[in-house]
């Protein structure tokens, strides 16, 4: 097995010499040195959409834009190249993504919906993410309730 120290090595080449000494028989006391080289590579970049769903709710009397964050993570190593992040409906927009996400890092992108662009009701779309380490889709819902006033 590997020790905890060996498992924590960063990417790179490691070299050492192992000395083996015979302890029994006709070779007792004889030693031999063996050169050992270990190459450690980073795991590949891997996209993980941390956010499962974005759900927006408002009323017909409050049609100001609403924002929430979608969290994206490079769950691998190396650099995760971000090709595109887009929302599939005209009433939904996404902030500019970074060009890359370092290994183990998470970024938050603003997703904004514009309730004034549609009538009251229930709407669905998705945020589509394309990267060098995979694709992801995050569902987005928007519910605009009619606000009813009584004339008592």
PDB file of C-alpha atoms in Angstrom:
ATOM      1  CA  UNK A   1       0.000   0.000   0.000  1.00  0.00           C
ATOM      2  CA  UNK A   2       0.890   3.657  -0.253  1.00  0.00           C
ATOM      3  CA  UNK A   3       1.515   5.842   2.782  1.00  0.00           C
ATOM      4  CA  UNK A   4      -0.457   9.046   3.395  1.00  0.00           C
ATOM      5  CA  UNK A   5       2.651  11.008   2.392  1.00  0.00           C
ATOM      6  CA  UNK A   6       2.858   9.221  -0.943  1.00  0.00           C
ATOM      7  CA  UNK A   7      -0.829   9.857  -1.625  1.00  0.00           C
ATOM      8  CA  UNK A   8      -0.317  13.601  -1.002  1.00  0.00           C
ATOM      9  CA  UNK A   9       2.443  14.031  -3.603  1.00  0.00           C
ATOM     10  CA  UNK A  10       1.879  16.727  -6.192  1.00  0.00           C
ATOM     11  CA  UNK A  11       2.321  16.022  -9.893  1.00  0.00           C
ATOM     12  CA  UNK A  12       5.941  15.499 -10.909  1.00  0.00           C
ATOM     13  CA  UNK A  13       8.768  12.953 -11.052  1.00  0.00           C
ATOM     14  CA  UNK A  14      10.333  11.595  -7.863  1.00  0.00           C
ATOM     15  CA  UNK A  15      13.564   9.578  -7.687  1.00  0.00           C
ATOM     16  CA  UNK A  16      15.355   7.775  -4.888  1.00  0.00           C
ATOM     17  CA  UNK A  17      17.588   4.793  -4.263  1.00  0.00           C
ATOM     18  CA  UNK A  18      16.477   1.742  -2.288  1.00  0.00           C
ATOM     19  CA  UNK A  19      19.228  -0.233  -0.556  1.00  0.00           C
ATOM     20  CA  UNK A  20      18.475  -3.962  -0.108  1.00  0.00           C
ATOM     21  CA  UNK A  21      20.608  -6.025   2.276  1.00  0.00           C
ATOM     22  CA  UNK A  22      20.566  -9.830   2.409  1.00  0.00           C
ATOM     23  CA  UNK A  23      20.242 -11.141   5.961  1.00  0.00           C
ATOM     24  CA  UNK A  24      20.497 -14.938   5.544  1.00  0.00           C
ATOM     25  CA  UNK A  25      22.370 -17.620   3.666  1.00  0.00           C
ATOM     26  CA  UNK A  26      25.483 -17.200   1.550  1.00  0.00           C
ATOM     27  CA  UNK A  27      24.548 -13.596   0.618  1.00  0.00           C
ATOM     28  CA  UNK A  28      24.283 -12.430   4.255  1.00  0.00           C
ATOM     29  CA  UNK A  29      25.650  -8.928   4.628  1.00  0.00           C
ATOM     30  CA  UNK A  30      25.697  -8.223   0.885  1.00  0.00           C
ATOM     31  CA  UNK A  31      23.868  -5.062  -0.258  1.00  0.00           C
ATOM     32  CA  UNK A  32      22.578  -3.844  -3.553  1.00  0.00           C
ATOM     33  CA  UNK A  33      21.217  -0.368  -4.409  1.00  0.00           C
ATOM     34  CA  UNK A  34      18.280  -0.063  -6.780  1.00  0.00           C
ATOM     35  CA  UNK A  35      17.277   3.225  -8.429  1.00  0.00           C
ATOM     36  CA  UNK A  36      13.519   3.896  -8.263  1.00  0.00           C
ATOM     37  CA  UNK A  37      11.564   6.592 -10.132  1.00  0.00           C
ATOM     38  CA  UNK A  38       7.918   7.492  -9.539  1.00  0.00           C
ATOM     39  CA  UNK A  39       5.914   9.687 -11.922  1.00  0.00           C
ATOM     40  CA  UNK A  40       2.811  11.297 -10.408  1.00  0.00           C
ATOM     41  CA  UNK A  41       0.262  12.843 -12.776  1.00  0.00           C
ATOM     42  CA  UNK A  42      -2.683  15.095 -11.983  1.00  0.00           C
ATOM     43  CA  UNK A  43      -6.158  13.669 -12.428  1.00  0.00           C
ATOM     44  CA  UNK A  44      -7.918  15.138 -15.466  1.00  0.00           C
ATOM     45  CA  UNK A  45     -10.117  18.204 -15.094  1.00  0.00           C
ATOM     46  CA  UNK A  46     -13.742  17.245 -14.355  1.00  0.00           C
ATOM     47  CA  UNK A  47     -16.825  19.476 -14.323  1.00  0.00           C
ATOM     48  CA  UNK A  48     -19.241  19.195 -11.411  1.00  0.00           C
ATOM     49  CA  UNK A  49     -22.367  21.366 -11.264  1.00  0.00           C
ATOM     50  CA  UNK A  50     -22.748  21.891  -7.513  1.00  0.00           C
ATOM     51  CA  UNK A  51     -26.148  23.589  -7.938  1.00  0.00           C
ATOM     52  CA  UNK A  52     -28.967  21.081  -8.643  1.00  0.00           C
ATOM     53  CA  UNK A  53     -31.729  23.510  -9.650  1.00  0.00           C
ATOM     54  CA  UNK A  54     -32.491  27.231  -9.630  1.00  0.00           C
ATOM     55  CA  UNK A  55     -36.093  28.071  -8.649  1.00  0.00           C
ATOM     56  CA  UNK A  56     -37.344  31.656  -8.915  1.00  0.00           C
ATOM     57  CA  UNK A  57     -40.721  32.852  -7.595  1.00  0.00           C
ATOM     58  CA  UNK A  58     -42.355  36.278  -7.705  1.00  0.00           C
ATOM     59  CA  UNK A  59     -45.753  37.931  -8.183  1.00  0.00           C
ATOM     60  CA  UNK A  60     -47.301  39.900 -11.043  1.00  0.00           C
ATOM     61  CA  UNK A  61     -46.818  43.064  -8.947  1.00  0.00           C
ATOM     62  CA  UNK A  62     -43.047  42.507  -8.475  1.00  0.00           C
ATOM     63  CA  UNK A  63     -41.475  42.072 -11.900  1.00  0.00           C
ATOM     64  CA  UNK A  64     -37.938  43.263 -11.132  1.00  0.00           C
ATOM     65  CA  UNK A  65     -35.091  40.984 -12.302  1.00  0.00           C
ATOM     66  CA  UNK A  66     -34.081  38.272  -9.780  1.00  0.00           C
ATOM     67  CA  UNK A  67     -30.632  36.678  -9.478  1.00  0.00           C
ATOM     68  CA  UNK A  68     -29.270  33.484  -7.928  1.00  0.00           C
ATOM     69  CA  UNK A  69     -25.911  31.749  -8.297  1.00  0.00           C
ATOM     70  CA  UNK A  70     -25.046  28.529 -10.070  1.00  0.00           C
ATOM     71  CA  UNK A  71     -21.894  26.910  -8.626  1.00  0.00           C
ATOM     72  CA  UNK A  72     -19.462  25.073 -10.904  1.00  0.00           C
ATOM     73  CA  UNK A  73     -16.519  23.044  -9.615  1.00  0.00           C
ATOM     74  CA  UNK A  74     -13.413  21.500 -11.135  1.00  0.00           C
ATOM     75  CA  UNK A  75     -13.645  18.193  -9.258  1.00  0.00           C
ATOM     76  CA  UNK A  76     -10.440  16.990 -10.915  1.00  0.00           C
ATOM     77  CA  UNK A  77      -6.966  18.372 -11.382  1.00  0.00           C
ATOM     78  CA  UNK A  78      -5.354  20.637 -13.881  1.00  0.00           C
ATOM     79  CA  UNK A  79      -7.238  23.479 -15.515  1.00  0.00           C
ATOM     80  CA  UNK A  80     -10.888  23.116 -16.550  1.00  0.00           C
ATOM     81  CA  UNK A  81     -11.404  25.161 -19.720  1.00  0.00           C
ATOM     82  CA  UNK A  82     -14.854  26.758 -19.878  1.00  0.00           C
ATOM     83  CA  UNK A  83     -16.129  26.828 -23.466  1.00  0.00           C
ATOM     84  CA  UNK A  84     -19.629  28.224 -22.853  1.00  0.00           C
ATOM     85  CA  UNK A  85     -22.329  28.833 -20.267  1.00  0.00           C
ATOM     86  CA  UNK A  86     -25.742  29.890 -21.535  1.00  0.00           C
ATOM     87  CA  UNK A  87     -29.402  30.023 -20.588  1.00  0.00           C
ATOM     88  CA  UNK A  88     -31.931  28.545 -22.980  1.00  0.00           C
ATOM     89  CA  UNK A  89     -34.694  31.181 -22.753  1.00  0.00           C
ATOM     90  CA  UNK A  90     -34.790  34.895 -23.594  1.00  0.00           C
ATOM     91  CA  UNK A  91     -36.023  35.756 -20.069  1.00  0.00           C
ATOM     92  CA  UNK A  92     -32.928  34.122 -18.510  1.00  0.00           C
ATOM     93  CA  UNK A  93     -29.287  35.265 -18.660  1.00  0.00           C
ATOM     94  CA  UNK A  94     -25.969  34.118 -17.176  1.00  0.00           C
ATOM     95  CA  UNK A  95     -23.022  36.250 -16.094  1.00  0.00           C
ATOM     96  CA  UNK A  96     -19.703  35.919 -17.917  1.00  0.00           C
ATOM     97  CA  UNK A  97     -17.883  32.711 -16.920  1.00  0.00           C
ATOM     98  CA  UNK A  98     -14.122  32.516 -16.335  1.00  0.00           C
ATOM     99  CA  UNK A  99     -12.060  31.034 -19.160  1.00  0.00           C
ATOM    100  CA  UNK A 100     -10.765  28.323 -16.803  1.00  0.00           C
ATOM    101  CA  UNK A 101     -11.327  26.874 -13.312  1.00  0.00           C
ATOM    102  CA  UNK A 102      -8.242  25.592 -11.420  1.00  0.00           C
ATOM    103  CA  UNK A 103      -8.258  22.055 -10.004  1.00  0.00           C
ATOM    104  CA  UNK A 104     -10.346  21.743  -6.833  1.00  0.00           C
ATOM    105  CA  UNK A 105     -11.800  25.263  -7.201  1.00  0.00           C
ATOM    106  CA  UNK A 106     -15.430  26.386  -7.329  1.00  0.00           C
ATOM    107  CA  UNK A 107     -16.852  29.450  -9.095  1.00  0.00           C
ATOM    108  CA  UNK A 108     -20.273  31.051  -8.745  1.00  0.00           C
ATOM    109  CA  UNK A 109     -22.019  32.537 -11.773  1.00  0.00           C
ATOM    110  CA  UNK A 110     -25.008  34.859 -11.522  1.00  0.00           C
ATOM    111  CA  UNK A 111     -28.140  33.626 -13.265  1.00  0.00           C
ATOM    112  CA  UNK A 112     -30.744  36.362 -13.690  1.00  0.00           C
ATOM    113  CA  UNK A 113     -34.372  35.970 -14.724  1.00  0.00           C
ATOM    114  CA  UNK A 114     -36.497  38.849 -16.019  1.00  0.00           C
ATOM    115  CA  UNK A 115     -40.152  38.267 -14.988  1.00  0.00           C
ATOM    116  CA  UNK A 116     -41.221  41.404 -16.895  1.00  0.00           C
ATOM    117  CA  UNK A 117     -40.408  39.613 -20.164  1.00  0.00           C
ATOM    118  CA  UNK A 118     -43.222  37.056 -19.737  1.00  0.00           C
ATOM    119  CA  UNK A 119     -46.817  36.837 -18.483  1.00  0.00           C
ATOM    120  CA  UNK A 120     -47.687  35.337 -15.081  1.00  0.00           C
ATOM    121  CA  UNK A 121     -47.353  31.551 -15.131  1.00  0.00           C
ATOM    122  CA  UNK A 122     -44.799  28.766 -14.785  1.00  0.00           C
ATOM    123  CA  UNK A 123     -41.718  28.615 -17.019  1.00  0.00           C
ATOM    124  CA  UNK A 124     -38.807  26.212 -17.394  1.00  0.00           C
ATOM    125  CA  UNK A 125     -35.436  26.396 -19.092  1.00  0.00           C
ATOM    126  CA  UNK A 126     -31.890  25.215 -18.444  1.00  0.00           C
ATOM    127  CA  UNK A 127     -28.413  26.612 -17.938  1.00  0.00           C
ATOM    128  CA  UNK A 128     -26.116  24.700 -20.314  1.00  0.00           C
ATOM    129  CA  UNK A 129     -22.429  24.389 -19.382  1.00  0.00           C
ATOM    130  CA  UNK A 130     -19.756  23.101 -21.790  1.00  0.00           C
ATOM    131  CA  UNK A 131     -16.158  22.599 -20.588  1.00  0.00           C
ATOM    132  CA  UNK A 132     -13.022  20.636 -21.386  1.00  0.00           C
ATOM    133  CA  UNK A 133     -13.974  18.292 -18.521  1.00  0.00           C
ATOM    134  CA  UNK A 134     -17.552  17.551 -19.523  1.00  0.00           C
ATOM    135  CA  UNK A 135     -20.988  19.087 -19.901  1.00  0.00           C
ATOM    136  CA  UNK A 136     -23.713  19.826 -17.351  1.00  0.00           C
ATOM    137  CA  UNK A 137     -27.283  21.078 -17.368  1.00  0.00           C
ATOM    138  CA  UNK A 138     -28.920  22.922 -14.467  1.00  0.00           C
ATOM    139  CA  UNK A 139     -32.732  23.243 -14.584  1.00  0.00           C
ATOM    140  CA  UNK A 140     -34.194  26.738 -14.048  1.00  0.00           C
ATOM    141  CA  UNK A 141     -37.821  27.410 -13.099  1.00  0.00           C
ATOM    142  CA  UNK A 142     -39.687  30.709 -12.895  1.00  0.00           C
ATOM    143  CA  UNK A 143     -43.111  31.022 -11.294  1.00  0.00           C
ATOM    144  CA  UNK A 144     -44.967  34.331 -11.508  1.00  0.00           C
ATOM    145  CA  UNK A 145     -48.165  34.309  -9.427  1.00  0.00           C
ATOM    146  CA  UNK A 146     -51.120  36.565 -10.194  1.00  0.00           C
ATOM    147  CA  UNK A 147     -51.568  38.963  -7.353  1.00  0.00           C
ATOM    148  CA  UNK A 148     -55.293  39.361  -6.648  1.00  0.00           C
ATOM    149  CA  UNK A 149     -56.638  42.397  -4.805  1.00  0.00           C
ATOM    150  CA  UNK A 150     -59.963  42.531  -3.067  1.00  0.00           C
ATOM    151  CA  UNK A 151     -62.078  45.687  -3.136  1.00  0.00           C
ATOM    152  CA  UNK A 152     -63.566  45.436   0.390  1.00  0.00           C
TER     153      UNK A 152
END
